[in-house]
Amino acid sequence: MARALVLHPKDNVATLLSTASRGEGVELLGSAWKVRAASDIPAGHKVAIRPIPEGEAVVKYGEPIGAATSDIKPGEHVHLHNLEGLRGKEGALKEVEVKKQARWEPPSLDGLPVHFLGFPRADGGVGIRNYVLIVPTVVCSCRAAELASSNLPGAVTFWHPYGCTFSESENRFLERILISLGSHPNVFGAVVAALGCETVNFERVAEGIGRSGRPVELVVIQRHGGVEGAAERMRRAAMWMLKRAAKAKRERVPVGELVVGVECGASDAFSGLTANPAVGEACDLLVAAGGTVILSETPEVIGAEHLLAARAVDTEVAETLLKVVQRTEEALCRVDTPQAGAFITPGNIEGGLTTLEEKSLGCIRKAGTSPLVEVVGYGERPKRKGLIFMDTPGHDIKSVTGMAAGGAHLIAFTTGRGTPTGCPVAPVLKVASNTTCFERMRGDIDVDAGSIARGLETIEGMGREIYRLLIETASGRPTKSELKGHAEFALPMDDGN
């Protein structure tokens, strides 16, 4: 007999934990109901557990995820052929009803670490790594930066296509992000790698990083011997900084100094059942210890914004969140592409996700249940501690870059289909939503949350394990993406996405 999970008493669909063959009985965990599969239905996909008339809401997580486009009988597969999302498309904008959430009760930290080993910085911050970052200001200097950092442990860099022929406002935006990364808490010092004729102001980038008190060296390819001469100059500067960095010692620091970004990419239906709520549990523990969590990806909040707004500490924070989400949804409605509103990838669909609302309701579970204390713009540093929402695109690399620029020390990244991506300055801890994904990409993923779906672990237990791993990562334990040298970087400059 196949098994499926009913997530809320109001739900009229269940998520299959194992594949159901046509005619096979389906045991509904969390409900007294039983159904028989009307067709072959893959694991992770939805099966109707009650009749759903055409036009009626399909309900999952206790919330509507769209409307039935035809009558749906119990046992039938619920997916693109009979379910349509209502958000993120023309005519979908509406007033969002917000019901204030009850007072938050922080989880117990008994038996868990409340300190990590970090590097105190002269500007008052704390780092969890001691990188020397080679910062290319334009695509033309990326190769020189790569040559300079090659086989130099502790030196990191990244590729990007920006820095020239963009507008003045875009160049200023890039400068702000490069300065933020160069003065990131995990960066000991920076080498700014410029070509010499780019439209971005490379001298302003170097000066901005220098204001943080970090050592910084500006190398210009057109002034310093071409690519080979400049790369060698960058390398010498990085080696000098690394020798100084090696003298720094880790010290015991309260977890309250830690900033963790949460991200998901290549998600499937299990993401909202296992990995995301487990990471959310870890985030609640982090906030309970005085730390900060950053949730991002505005398009993947559409359809769930009322739940986040209900957790806001005051009306101003709630209204700011709702305005940010509304602006993003309006932008999606203007895009002349049928799938633009859905924001669902082929991998999401194959993994069982059907609508934007369904994806969003699962996505926000990785932020836990703590109060929302602040909403910030892309790459901005939070002023408060606790749960923060950052306005970023629904693109995992662009989102991670934004959170890193906003000071996130590390990223907890959930995935259902599997992705190896990393970040130049912030370690990325990968959490698989299912064991199949974990086994296929064992060399790229750190945690298997699929044990929850297999009944071997609880969400609370896995959350505590992830919390411990976050603390260990902060104290120096490398993640799989770090070991593989992943340092992806992208900004919302090239396509408005």
Coordinates of C-alpha atoms in Angstrom, one line a residue, residues 11-12 56-68 83-87 302-304 354-361:
D11 CA -6.6 19.8 3.1
N12 CA -8.4 18.1 0.3
E56 CA -13.4 25.0 -6.1
A57 CA -10.2 25.6 -4.1
V58 CA -7.5 22.9 -3.9
V59 CA -6.2 23.1 -0.3
K60 CA -2.8 22.1 0.9
Y61 CA -1.0 23.3 4.1
G62 CA -4.5 24.4 5.1
E63 CA -4.4 27.1 2.4
P64 CA -5.7 27.4 -1.1
I65 CA -3.0 26.6 -3.7
G66 CA -5.3 27.2 -6.8
A67 CA -8.6 26.1 -8.3
A68 CA -9.7 22.9 -9.9
L83 CA -5.3 22.5 -11.2
E84 CA -4.5 26.1 -12.0
G85 CA -2.8 28.6 -9.8
L86 CA -4.5 32.0 -9.3
R87 CA -1.6 34.2 -8.3
I302 CA 3.4 35.2 -3.4
G303 CA 0.4 33.3 -2.1
A304 CA 1.9 33.0 1.4
T354 CA 2.0 22.7 -9.6
T355 CA 1.3 26.3 -8.7
L356 CA 3.1 29.4 -7.3
E357 CA 0.9 29.3 -4.2
E358 CA 1.9 25.7 -3.4
K359 CA 5.6 26.5 -3.9
S360 CA 5.4 29.6 -1.8
L361 CA 3.6 27.9 1.1

